[in-house]
PDB file of C-alpha atoms in Angstrom:
ATOM      1  CA  MET A   1     154.488-111.812   9.533  1.00 56.00           C
ATOM      2  CA  ASN A   2     151.689-114.040   8.265  1.00 66.00           C
ATOM      3  CA  LEU A   3     148.676-114.779  10.428  1.00 74.00           C
ATOM      4  CA  SER A   4     148.543-118.102  12.247  1.00 82.00           C
ATOM      5  CA  THR A   5     145.746-120.500  11.318  1.00 82.00           C
ATOM      6  CA  LYS A   6     143.752-119.483  14.391  1.00 87.00           C
ATOM      7  CA  HIS A   7     144.134-115.770  13.716  1.00 86.00           C
ATOM      8  CA  LEU A   8     143.419-116.228  10.012  1.00 86.00           C
ATOM      9  CA  PHE A   9     140.100-117.781  11.010  1.00 90.00           C
ATOM     10  CA  LEU A  10     139.406-114.850  13.357  1.00 90.00           C
ATOM     11  CA  ALA A  11     140.167-112.336  10.592  1.00 86.00           C
ATOM     12  CA  LEU A  12     137.863-114.109   8.137  1.00 88.00           C
ATOM     13  CA  PHE A  13     135.173-114.420  10.808  1.00 93.00           C
ATOM     14  CA  THR A  14     135.331-110.679  11.525  1.00 90.00           C
ATOM     15  CA  VAL A  15     135.125-109.772   7.853  1.00 87.00           C
ATOM     16  CA  LEU A  16     132.141-112.100   7.485  1.00 93.00           C
ATOM     17  CA  ILE A  17     130.419-110.358  10.408  1.00 94.00           C
ATOM     18  CA  TRP A  18     131.009-106.925   8.890  1.00 90.00           C
ATOM     19  CA  GLY A  19     129.971-108.019   5.402  1.00 89.00           C
ATOM     20  CA  LEU A  20     126.669-109.420   6.689  1.00 93.00           C
ATOM     21  CA  ASN A  21     126.152-106.313   8.821  1.00 92.00           C
ATOM     22  CA  PHE A  22     124.681-104.559   5.784  1.00 91.00           C
ATOM     23  CA  ILE A  23     121.930-107.176   5.671  1.00 93.00           C
ATOM     24  CA  ALA A  24     121.192-106.491   9.344  1.00 94.00           C
ATOM     25  CA  ILE A  25     121.024-102.752   8.587  1.00 93.00           C
ATOM     26  CA  HIS A  26     118.501-103.472   5.813  1.00 93.00           C
ATOM     27  CA  TYR A  27     116.187-105.343   8.185  1.00 94.00           C
ATOM     28  CA  GLY A  28     116.700-102.782  10.932  1.00 95.00           C
ATOM     29  CA  LEU A  29     115.608 -99.986   8.589  1.00 94.00           C
ATOM     30  CA  ASN A  30     112.420-101.896   7.783  1.00 93.00           C
ATOM     31  CA  GLY A  31     111.305-101.287  11.353  1.00 92.00           C
ATOM     32  CA  PHE A  32     113.065 -98.096  12.448  1.00 95.00           C
ATOM     33  CA  PRO A  33     113.861 -94.819  10.664  1.00 95.00           C
ATOM     34  CA  PRO A  34     117.624 -94.405  10.152  1.00 95.00           C
ATOM     35  CA  LEU A  35     118.441 -91.904  12.891  1.00 96.00           C
ATOM     36  CA  LEU A  36     116.414 -93.760  15.523  1.00 96.00           C
ATOM     37  CA  LEU A  37     118.132 -97.006  14.535  1.00 96.00           C
ATOM     38  CA  CYS A  38     121.495 -95.263  15.031  1.00 95.00           C
ATOM     39  CA  ALA A  39     120.430 -93.886  18.412  1.00 96.00           C
ATOM     40  CA  VAL A  40     119.359 -97.313  19.685  1.00 96.00           C
ATOM     41  CA  ARG A  41     122.585 -98.815  18.353  1.00 94.00           C
ATOM     42  CA  PHE A  42     124.747 -96.213  20.086  1.00 95.00           C
ATOM     43  CA  GLY A  43     122.906 -96.509  23.402  1.00 95.00           C
ATOM     44  CA  LEU A  44     123.157-100.292  23.565  1.00 95.00           C
ATOM     45  CA  ALA A  45     126.786-100.277  22.370  1.00 93.00           C
ATOM     46  CA  ALA A  46     127.765 -97.795  25.101  1.00 94.00           C
ATOM     47  CA  LEU A  47     125.744 -98.926  28.107  1.00 90.00           C
ATOM     48  CA  PRO A  48     126.563-100.449  30.517  1.00 90.00           C
ATOM     49  CA  TRP A  49     130.041-101.002  29.052  1.00 91.00           C
ATOM     50  CA  VAL A  50     131.322 -97.494  29.847  1.00 92.00           C
ATOM     51  CA  PHE A  51     131.164 -98.483  33.539  1.00 92.00           C
ATOM     52  CA  ILE A  52     133.416-101.475  32.836  1.00 90.00           C
ATOM     53  CA  LEU A  53     135.941-100.248  30.270  1.00 88.00           C
ATOM     54  CA  PRO A  54     138.179 -97.289  31.248  1.00 87.00           C
ATOM     55  CA  ARG A  55     137.951 -94.005  29.393  1.00 88.00           C
ATOM     56  CA  PRO A  56     140.707 -93.727  26.771  1.00 85.00           C
ATOM     57  CA  LYS A  57     143.689 -91.648  27.840  1.00 82.00           C
ATOM     58  CA  ALA A  58     143.245 -88.573  25.669  1.00 81.00           C
ATOM     59  CA  PRO A  59     141.833 -85.046  25.868  1.00 87.00           C
ATOM     60  CA  VAL A  60     138.042 -85.087  25.859  1.00 89.00           C
ATOM     61  CA  LYS A  61     137.955 -83.100  22.601  1.00 91.00           C
ATOM     62  CA  TYR A  62     139.579 -85.980  20.719  1.00 90.00           C
ATOM     63  CA  ILE A  63     137.134 -88.550  22.100  1.00 90.00           C
ATOM     64  CA  VAL A  64     134.235 -86.235  21.249  1.00 93.00           C
ATOM     65  CA  GLY A  65     135.589 -85.681  17.741  1.00 92.00           C
ATOM     66  CA  TYR A  66     136.010 -89.427  17.269  1.00 89.00           C
ATOM     67  CA  GLY A  67     132.456 -90.085  18.456  1.00 92.00           C
ATOM     68  CA  ILE A  68     130.905 -87.418  16.242  1.00 94.00           C
ATOM     69  CA  PHE A  69     132.703 -88.287  13.013  1.00 92.00           C
ATOM     70  CA  THR A  70     133.062 -92.065  13.365  1.00 88.00           C
ATOM     71  CA  PHE A  71     129.588 -92.720  14.746  1.00 92.00           C
ATOM     72  CA  VAL A  72     127.158 -89.780  14.528  1.00 94.00           C
ATOM     73  CA  MET A  73     128.093 -88.743  11.012  1.00 94.00           C
ATOM     74  CA  GLN A  74     129.341 -92.019   9.513  1.00 92.00           C
ATOM     75  CA  PHE A  75     126.458 -94.217  10.604  1.00 93.00           C
ATOM     76  CA  GLY A  76     123.842 -91.484  10.413  1.00 94.00           C
ATOM     77  CA  LEU A  77     124.784 -90.861   6.782  1.00 95.00           C
ATOM     78  CA  LEU A  78     125.266 -94.562   5.947  1.00 94.00           C
ATOM     79  CA  PHE A  79     121.916 -95.647   7.402  1.00 95.00           C
ATOM     80  CA  SER A  80     120.212 -92.684   5.718  1.00 94.00           C
ATOM     81  CA  GLY A  81     121.896 -93.519   2.396  1.00 93.00           C
ATOM     82  CA  ILE A  82     120.588 -97.085   2.466  1.00 93.00           C
ATOM     83  CA  TYR A  83     117.183 -95.806   3.621  1.00 93.00           C
ATOM     84  CA  MET A  84     117.127 -93.396   0.637  1.00 91.00           C
ATOM     85  CA  GLY A  85     117.499 -96.219  -1.866  1.00 87.00           C
ATOM     86  CA  LEU A  86     121.152 -97.245  -2.213  1.00 88.00           C
ATOM     87  CA  SER A  87     121.298-101.042  -2.174  1.00 86.00           C
ATOM     88  CA  THR A  88     123.100-102.735   0.690  1.00 87.00           C
ATOM     89  CA  GLY A  89     125.561-104.357  -1.708  1.00 84.00           C
ATOM     90  CA  LEU A  90     126.570-101.032  -3.243  1.00 84.00           C
ATOM     91  CA  ALA A  91     126.744 -99.398   0.189  1.00 88.00           C
ATOM     92  CA  SER A  92     129.249-102.018   1.340  1.00 85.00           C
ATOM     93  CA  LEU A  93     131.362-101.214  -1.723  1.00 81.00           C
ATOM     94  CA  VAL A  94     131.131 -97.410  -1.683  1.00 84.00           C
ATOM     95  CA  LEU A  95     132.029 -97.214   2.008  1.00 85.00           C
ATOM     96  CA  GLN A  96     135.460 -98.685   1.238  1.00 77.00           C
ATOM     97  CA  VAL A  97     136.613 -95.422  -0.364  1.00 78.00           C
ATOM     98  CA  GLN A  98     137.215 -94.258   3.204  1.00 77.00           C
ATOM     99  CA  VAL A  99     140.702 -95.709   2.685  1.00 71.00           C
ATOM    100  CA  PHE A 100     141.474 -92.966   0.178  1.00 72.00           C
ATOM    101  CA  PHE A 101     139.810 -90.197   2.142  1.00 78.00           C
ATOM    102  CA  SER A 102     141.918 -91.279   5.130  1.00 72.00           C
ATOM    103  CA  MET A 103     145.000 -91.121   2.927  1.00 72.00           C
ATOM    104  CA  GLY A 104     144.191 -87.566   1.818  1.00 75.00           C
ATOM    105  CA  LEU A 105     143.404 -86.341   5.325  1.00 77.00           C
ATOM    106  CA  ALA A 106     146.582 -87.934   6.681  1.00 72.00           C
ATOM    107  CA  ALA A 107     148.556 -86.071   4.029  1.00 73.00           C
ATOM    108  CA  PHE A 108     146.879 -82.791   4.990  1.00 73.00           C
ATOM    109  CA  PHE A 109     147.024 -83.071   8.795  1.00 72.00           C
ATOM    110  CA  PHE A 110     150.065 -85.283   9.368  1.00 67.00           C
ATOM    111  CA  ALA A 111     152.182 -84.530   6.269  1.00 65.00           C
ATOM    112  CA  ASP A 112     151.941 -88.221   5.355  1.00 65.00           C
ATOM    113  CA  LYS A 113     152.200 -87.732   1.616  1.00 69.00           C
ATOM    114  CA  PRO A 114     150.884 -90.590  -0.573  1.00 66.00           C
ATOM    115  CA  GLY A 115     153.089 -92.271  -3.142  1.00 70.00           C
ATOM    116  CA  ILE A 116     152.326 -92.564  -6.842  1.00 75.00           C
ATOM    117  CA  TRP A 117     150.845 -96.047  -6.407  1.00 74.00           C
ATOM    118  CA  LYS A 118     148.377 -94.803  -3.795  1.00 71.00           C
ATOM    119  CA  ILE A 119     147.379 -91.904  -6.023  1.00 76.00           C
ATOM    120  CA  CYS A 120     146.829 -94.284  -8.942  1.00 79.00           C
ATOM    121  CA  GLY A 121     144.811 -96.544  -6.673  1.00 75.00           C
ATOM    122  CA  SER A 122     142.612 -93.619  -5.631  1.00 73.00           C
ATOM    123  CA  LEU A 123     141.886 -92.666  -9.234  1.00 80.00           C
ATOM    124  CA  ILE A 124     141.050 -96.258 -10.176  1.00 82.00           C
ATOM    125  CA  SER A 125     138.684 -96.705  -7.233  1.00 76.00           C
ATOM    126  CA  PHE A 126     136.898 -93.416  -7.791  1.00 76.00           C
ATOM    127  CA  ALA A 127     136.372 -94.459 -11.415  1.00 83.00           C
ATOM    128  CA  GLY A 128     134.412 -97.366  -9.954  1.00 80.00           C
ATOM    129  CA  ILE A 129     132.336 -94.973  -7.849  1.00 75.00           C
ATOM    130  CA  GLY A 130     131.727 -92.969 -11.035  1.00 81.00           C
ATOM    131  CA  ILE A 131     130.303 -96.106 -12.671  1.00 83.00           C
ATOM    132  CA  VAL A 132     127.949 -96.511  -9.726  1.00 78.00           C
ATOM    133  CA  ALA A 133     126.830 -92.867  -9.966  1.00 74.00           C
ATOM    134  CA  PHE A 134     126.244 -93.177 -13.721  1.00 81.00           C
ATOM    135  CA  HIS A 135     123.871 -96.107 -13.192  1.00 77.00           C
ATOM    136  CA  MET A 136     121.801 -94.597 -10.402  1.00 69.00           C
ATOM    137  CA  GLY A 137     118.319 -94.793 -11.890  1.00 63.00           C
ATOM    138  CA  ASP A 138     116.467 -92.301  -9.690  1.00 57.00           C
ATOM    139  CA  SER A 139     117.083 -89.312  -7.462  1.00 54.00           C
ATOM    140  CA  ALA A 140     116.618 -91.297  -4.227  1.00 57.00           C
ATOM    141  CA  SER A 141     119.387 -93.722  -5.153  1.00 81.00           C
ATOM    142  CA  LEU A 142     121.680 -90.856  -6.186  1.00 84.00           C
ATOM    143  CA  ILE A 143     121.069 -89.131  -2.859  1.00 89.00           C
ATOM    144  CA  GLY A 144     121.782 -92.441  -1.167  1.00 90.00           C
ATOM    145  CA  LEU A 145     125.094 -92.678  -3.030  1.00 89.00           C
ATOM    146  CA  VAL A 146     126.101 -89.140  -2.048  1.00 90.00           C
ATOM    147  CA  LEU A 147     125.214 -89.762   1.600  1.00 94.00           C
ATOM    148  CA  THR A 148     127.248 -92.980   1.643  1.00 92.00           C
ATOM    149  CA  VAL A 149     130.284 -91.259   0.107  1.00 91.00           C
ATOM    150  CA  LEU A 150     129.962 -88.612   2.833  1.00 94.00           C
ATOM    151  CA  ALA A 151     129.748 -91.454   5.374  1.00 93.00           C
ATOM    152  CA  ALA A 152     133.069 -92.759   4.060  1.00 89.00           C
ATOM    153  CA  LEU A 153     134.551 -89.266   4.410  1.00 90.00           C
ATOM    154  CA  SER A 154     133.248 -89.053   7.980  1.00 91.00           C
ATOM    155  CA  TRP A 155     134.784 -92.426   8.828  1.00 85.00           C
ATOM    156  CA  SER A 156     138.158 -91.247   7.544  1.00 83.00           C
ATOM    157  CA  ALA A 157     137.866 -88.041   9.586  1.00 86.00           C
ATOM    158  CA  GLY A 158     137.161 -90.175  12.640  1.00 84.00           C
ATOM    159  CA  ASN A 159     140.330 -92.115  11.902  1.00 77.00           C
ATOM    160  CA  MET A 160     142.301 -88.890  12.270  1.00 80.00           C
ATOM    161  CA  PHE A 161     140.941 -88.430  15.802  1.00 81.00           C
ATOM    162  CA  SER A 162     141.630 -92.062  16.697  1.00 76.00           C
ATOM    163  CA  LYS A 163     145.315 -91.423  15.943  1.00 72.00           C
ATOM    164  CA  LYS A 164     145.293 -88.906  18.799  1.00 75.00           C
ATOM    165  CA  VAL A 165     143.708 -91.269  21.327  1.00 75.00           C
ATOM    166  CA  ASP A 166     145.713 -93.659  23.509  1.00 65.00           C
ATOM    167  CA  ALA A 167     143.128 -96.329  24.340  1.00 62.00           C
ATOM    168  CA  GLU A 168     144.085 -99.235  26.585  1.00 66.00           C
ATOM    169  CA  SER A 169     141.902-101.428  24.368  1.00 70.00           C
ATOM    170  CA  PRO A 170     140.399-100.675  20.956  1.00 71.00           C
ATOM    171  CA  LEU A 171     136.979-101.697  22.268  1.00 80.00           C
ATOM    172  CA  SER A 172     137.097 -99.058  25.012  1.00 86.00           C
ATOM    173  CA  LEU A 173     137.485 -96.328  22.401  1.00 85.00           C
ATOM    174  CA  VAL A 174     134.514 -97.726  20.471  1.00 87.00           C
ATOM    175  CA  VAL A 175     132.356 -97.886  23.602  1.00 91.00           C
ATOM    176  CA  TRP A 176     133.192 -94.344  24.711  1.00 92.00           C
ATOM    177  CA  GLY A 177     132.767 -93.075  21.158  1.00 91.00           C
ATOM    178  CA  ASN A 178     129.260 -94.551  21.140  1.00 94.00           C
ATOM    179  CA  LEU A 179     128.535 -92.832  24.456  1.00 95.00           C
ATOM    180  CA  VAL A 180     129.441 -89.492  22.864  1.00 95.00           C
ATOM    181  CA  ALA A 181     127.284 -90.256  19.836  1.00 95.00           C
ATOM    182  CA  PHE A 182     124.186 -91.393  21.735  1.00 96.00           C
ATOM    183  CA  PRO A 183     122.780 -88.017  22.960  1.00 96.00           C
ATOM    184  CA  PHE A 184     123.627 -86.334  19.650  1.00 95.00           C
ATOM    185  CA  MET A 185     121.711 -88.959  17.667  1.00 96.00           C
ATOM    186  CA  VAL A 186     118.756 -88.954  20.086  1.00 96.00           C
ATOM    187  CA  GLY A 187     118.441 -85.221  19.528  1.00 96.00           C
ATOM    188  CA  LEU A 188     118.736 -85.516  15.751  1.00 95.00           C
ATOM    189  CA  SER A 189     116.126 -88.284  15.638  1.00 96.00           C
ATOM    190  CA  PHE A 190     113.763 -86.258  17.831  1.00 96.00           C
ATOM    191  CA  PHE A 191     113.965 -83.082  15.738  1.00 95.00           C
ATOM    192  CA  ILE A 192     114.200 -84.647  12.253  1.00 94.00           C
ATOM    193  CA  GLU A 193     112.105 -87.820  12.509  1.00 95.00           C
ATOM    194  CA  GLY A 194     109.763 -86.548  15.207  1.00 94.00           C
ATOM    195  CA  PRO A 195     108.484 -87.938  18.511  1.00 94.00           C
ATOM    196  CA  GLU A 196     105.379 -89.499  16.958  1.00 94.00           C
ATOM    197  CA  ARG A 197     107.408 -91.605  14.548  1.00 95.00           C
ATOM    198  CA  ILE A 198     109.818 -92.607  17.304  1.00 95.00           C
ATOM    199  CA  VAL A 199     107.012 -93.739  19.618  1.00 95.00           C
ATOM    200  CA  SER A 200     105.239 -95.570  16.790  1.00 95.00           C
ATOM    201  CA  SER A 201     108.433 -97.413  15.798  1.00 94.00           C
ATOM    202  CA  LEU A 202     109.135 -98.479  19.379  1.00 93.00           C
ATOM    203  CA  GLN A 203     105.543 -99.593  19.986  1.00 93.00           C
ATOM    204  CA  ASN A 204     105.425-101.666  16.780  1.00 93.00           C
ATOM    205  CA  ILE A 205     108.899-103.161  16.952  1.00 92.00           C
ATOM    206  CA  SER A 206     109.109-106.579  15.296  1.00 93.00           C
ATOM    207  CA  LEU A 207     111.297-109.611  15.923  1.00 94.00           C
ATOM    208  CA  PRO A 208     113.385-109.075  12.712  1.00 93.00           C
ATOM    209  CA  THR A 209     114.114-105.509  13.872  1.00 94.00           C
ATOM    210  CA  VAL A 210     115.168-106.707  17.334  1.00 95.00           C
ATOM    211  CA  LEU A 211     117.446-109.373  15.851  1.00 96.00           C
ATOM    212  CA  ALA A 212     118.933-106.819  13.438  1.00 95.00           C
ATOM    213  CA  ILE A 213     119.705-104.422  16.304  1.00 95.00           C
ATOM    214  CA  LEU A 214     121.284-107.202  18.373  1.00 95.00           C
ATOM    215  CA  TYR A 215     123.456-108.146  15.395  1.00 96.00           C
ATOM    216  CA  ILE A 216     124.517-104.545  14.681  1.00 94.00           C
ATOM    217  CA  VAL A 217     125.339-103.828  18.332  1.00 93.00           C
ATOM    218  CA  TYR A 218     126.844-106.993  19.752  1.00 92.00           C
ATOM    219  CA  LEU A 219     128.221-108.904  16.773  1.00 93.00           C
ATOM    220  CA  SER A 220     129.261-106.087  14.446  1.00 90.00           C
ATOM    221  CA  THR A 221     130.389-103.629  17.130  1.00 86.00           C
ATOM    222  CA  HIS A 222     131.588-105.537  20.190  1.00 87.00           C
ATOM    223  CA  VAL A 223     132.709-108.848  18.706  1.00 89.00           C
ATOM    224  CA  GLY A 224     133.889-107.392  15.380  1.00 86.00           C
ATOM    225  CA  TYR A 225     135.844-104.433  16.742  1.00 78.00           C
ATOM    226  CA  GLY A 226     137.135-106.484  19.683  1.00 79.00           C
ATOM    227  CA  ILE A 227     138.655-109.175  17.448  1.00 85.00           C
ATOM    228  CA  TRP A 228     139.922-106.627  14.933  1.00 78.00           C
ATOM    229  CA  GLY A 229     141.659-104.594  17.611  1.00 72.00           C
ATOM    230  CA  TYR A 230     143.276-107.759  18.987  1.00 78.00           C
ATOM    231  CA  LEU A 231     144.586-108.673  15.510  1.00 80.00           C
ATOM    232  CA  LEU A 232     145.930-105.159  14.875  1.00 69.00           C
ATOM    233  CA  ASN A 233     147.758-105.278  18.198  1.00 68.00           C
ATOM    234  CA  SER A 234     149.213-108.714  17.379  1.00 74.00           C
ATOM    235  CA  TYR A 235     150.324-108.194  13.772  1.00 74.00           C
ATOM    236  CA  ALA A 236     151.515-105.477  11.435  1.00 64.00           C
ATOM    237  CA  THR A 237     148.704-103.382   9.986  1.00 59.00           C
ATOM    238  CA  ALA A 238     149.654-104.440   6.440  1.00 56.00           C
ATOM    239  CA  ALA A 239     149.064-108.085   7.392  1.00 65.00           C
ATOM    240  CA  VAL A 240     145.546-107.459   8.700  1.00 70.00           C
ATOM    241  CA  VAL A 241     143.961-104.530   6.814  1.00 67.00           C
ATOM    242  CA  PRO A 242     143.870-106.185   3.344  1.00 66.00           C
ATOM    243  CA  PHE A 243     141.227-108.600   4.666  1.00 75.00           C
ATOM    244  CA  THR A 244     138.763-105.689   4.519  1.00 74.00           C
ATOM    245  CA  LEU A 245     138.808-106.142   0.732  1.00 71.00           C
ATOM    246  CA  LEU A 246     136.476-109.075   1.311  1.00 78.00           C
ATOM    247  CA  ILE A 247     133.765-106.958   2.972  1.00 82.00           C
ATOM    248  CA  PRO A 248     132.136-105.646  -0.251  1.00 81.00           C
ATOM    249  CA  VAL A 249     132.425-109.110  -1.810  1.00 81.00           C
ATOM    250  CA  ILE A 250     130.462-110.578   1.094  1.00 85.00           C
ATOM    251  CA  GLY A 251     128.092-107.614   0.956  1.00 84.00           C
ATOM    252  CA  PHE A 252     127.315-108.142  -2.731  1.00 81.00           C
ATOM    253  CA  VAL A 253     126.950-111.925  -2.505  1.00 84.00           C
ATOM    254  CA  SER A 254     124.814-111.869   0.652  1.00 88.00           C
ATOM    255  CA  ALA A 255     122.577-109.120  -0.770  1.00 88.00           C
ATOM    256  CA  ALA A 256     122.046-111.172  -3.932  1.00 86.00           C
ATOM    257  CA  LEU A 257     121.341-114.426  -2.044  1.00 89.00           C
ATOM    258  CA  ILE A 258     119.326-113.095   0.898  1.00 91.00           C
ATOM    259  CA  LEU A 259     117.671-109.938  -0.454  1.00 88.00           C
ATOM    260  CA  ASN A 260     117.516-110.999  -4.128  1.00 89.00           C
ATOM    261  CA  GLU A 261     119.329-107.840  -5.202  1.00 84.00           C
ATOM    262  CA  PRO A 262     120.205-107.937  -8.917  1.00 83.00           C
ATOM    263  CA  LEU A 263     123.884-108.284  -9.797  1.00 79.00           C
ATOM    264  CA  PRO A 264     124.255-106.749 -13.276  1.00 82.00           C
ATOM    265  CA  PHE A 265     127.573-106.490 -15.096  1.00 85.00           C
ATOM    266  CA  TRP A 266     128.088-102.814 -14.234  1.00 83.00           C
ATOM    267  CA  LYS A 267     128.058-103.627 -10.496  1.00 80.00           C
ATOM    268  CA  ILE A 268     130.706-106.274 -11.058  1.00 84.00           C
ATOM    269  CA  GLY A 269     132.753-103.820 -13.139  1.00 85.00           C
ATOM    270  CA  ALA A 270     132.478-101.086 -10.486  1.00 81.00           C
ATOM    271  CA  SER A 271     133.539-103.591  -7.834  1.00 80.00           C
ATOM    272  CA  ILE A 272     136.601-104.557  -9.851  1.00 85.00           C
ATOM    273  CA  PHE A 273     137.670-100.896 -10.174  1.00 85.00           C
ATOM    274  CA  VAL A 274     137.247-100.211  -6.454  1.00 77.00           C
ATOM    275  CA  MET A 275     138.933-103.454  -5.393  1.00 78.00           C
ATOM    276  CA  VAL A 276     141.909-102.974  -7.737  1.00 82.00           C
ATOM    277  CA  GLY A 277     142.348 -99.442  -6.423  1.00 78.00           C
ATOM    278  CA  LEU A 278     142.285-100.735  -2.857  1.00 71.00           C
ATOM    279  CA  VAL A 279     144.907-103.345  -3.718  1.00 74.00           C
ATOM    280  CA  PHE A 280     147.157-100.580  -5.115  1.00 72.00           C
ATOM    281  CA  ASN A 281     146.719 -98.620  -1.886  1.00 66.00           C
ATOM    282  CA  LEU A 282     147.018-101.383   0.704  1.00 64.00           C
ATOM    283  CA  LEU A 283     149.782-103.321  -0.992  1.00 67.00           C
ATOM    284  CA  GLU A 284     151.887-100.388  -2.231  1.00 66.00           C
ATOM    285  CA  LYS A 285     154.897-101.457  -0.165  1.00 66.00           C
ATOM    286  CA  TYR A 286     154.860-104.942  -1.653  1.00 68.00           C
ATOM    287  CA  ILE A 287     154.330-103.648  -5.188  1.00 64.00           C
ATOM    288  CA  LEU A 288     157.352-101.356  -4.890  1.00 66.00           C
ATOM    289  CA  LYS A 289     159.450-104.148  -3.405  1.00 71.00           C
ATOM    290  CA  ALA A 290     158.493-106.500  -6.244  1.00 68.00           C
ATOM    291  CA  ALA A 291     159.238-103.788  -8.818  1.00 68.00           C
ATOM    292  CA  ARG A 292     162.720-103.286  -7.381  1.00 73.00           C
ATOM    293  CA  ARG A 293     163.364-107.009  -7.579  1.00 74.00           C
ATOM    294  CA  LEU A 294     162.334-107.115 -11.234  1.00 72.00           C
ATOM    295  CA  LYS A 295     164.410-104.077 -12.166  1.00 68.00           C
ATOM    296  CA  PRO A 296     167.504-105.261 -14.037  1.00 64.00           C
ATOM    297  CA  LYS A 297     170.774-104.507 -12.332  1.00 58.00           C
ATOM    298  CA  VAL A 298     173.227-102.434 -14.353  1.00 53.00           C
ATOM    299  CA  LYS A 299     176.732-103.897 -14.277  1.00 56.00           C
ATOM    300  CA  ARG A 300     179.524-101.388 -14.035  1.00 55.00           C
ATOM    301  CA  THR A 301     182.492-102.030 -16.296  1.00 56.00           C
ATOM    302  CA  PRO A 302     185.933-101.052 -15.007  1.00 59.00           C
ATOM    303  CA  SER A 303     187.340 -97.955 -16.673  1.00 51.00           C
TER     304      SER A 303
END
C-alpha cells in the first residue's frame, strides 16, 4: 500500500530530520567530547519521559541489551568516529550498512536466510565502503571509519533485541533504552574523558552546542522515532523503510552546503555503490516479482 500524501510528507520530514542530525552532531562535538555528548543526549531523551511512557512488556535483559547496543555502543562509536576525523557526510553513508549486518544477524539468530539478491546487495554496498577506506588520508579518519562501521554493527545487534520487545509504542522503547544507556555512558565519560574535561565542557557550553543537543534529543530522537514508529505501524515495512535511502543523500548535501565539506568523485562513486546495494536489499521482493513477470512462459504442446 502506498503512503497517503500526508504520510508521504511525514516520511520525508523524518528522513530530513535524520539526515540533518549529522550536522547537529558535528556542532555538538565542537563543544563536548563524544562520550559526554552521548551521556547528555541519553539523559535528556529518557527523563522525565520514563515516568510518562510505560515500560515495554519484555524481560529486563532484552531492554538492557537494546539500550546497550542501540544507544551506548552505536552512538558512542558513531560520535567517536566523527570526532576522530570521519566527515559527517561519510558517516551518514557508512552507517547505512547496518541493513546488511542486521540481515546477517537475523540469519544467524532467527534462521532468516538471505536470498541471492540480498547477498549481491551486501557485496555491492561493502565495495562502496571499501572505496571509502581506500581514500582515507590519515590514521584518524581510518579509525573514524572503523568506529562507524562498528556503530552500524551495534545498531543491527540492537535491532535483534528490539524484535524480542513488545512495546506499546515505539517511542517508549526508545525512551527506556536511553534510560538504560544513561548511567553506562556517564561512567564511560567519567573514566575515559575525565572529570576535569567534563566540568570544563559544561562550564564553557556555547549556544551552538545547546542547540545541537536540543536537535539531537527532541527532533532526532522524540519527533523522528515517534513519527517513524507511527508510519511502521500504519504501513508495511517495505513501504516505509526504503525512504531511509535518502538519509545519506541529505547528509552529503547538507555537509557540503553547511560545513563546506568537499564532494569529490570518489565519494559520489562510493555513495552509488552503497545505495545500489541497499536498493537490492530493500526491494528484493519487487525485483523478484518483476523478474517473474519478464520470464517468458513456456507453452506446452499436446503430445
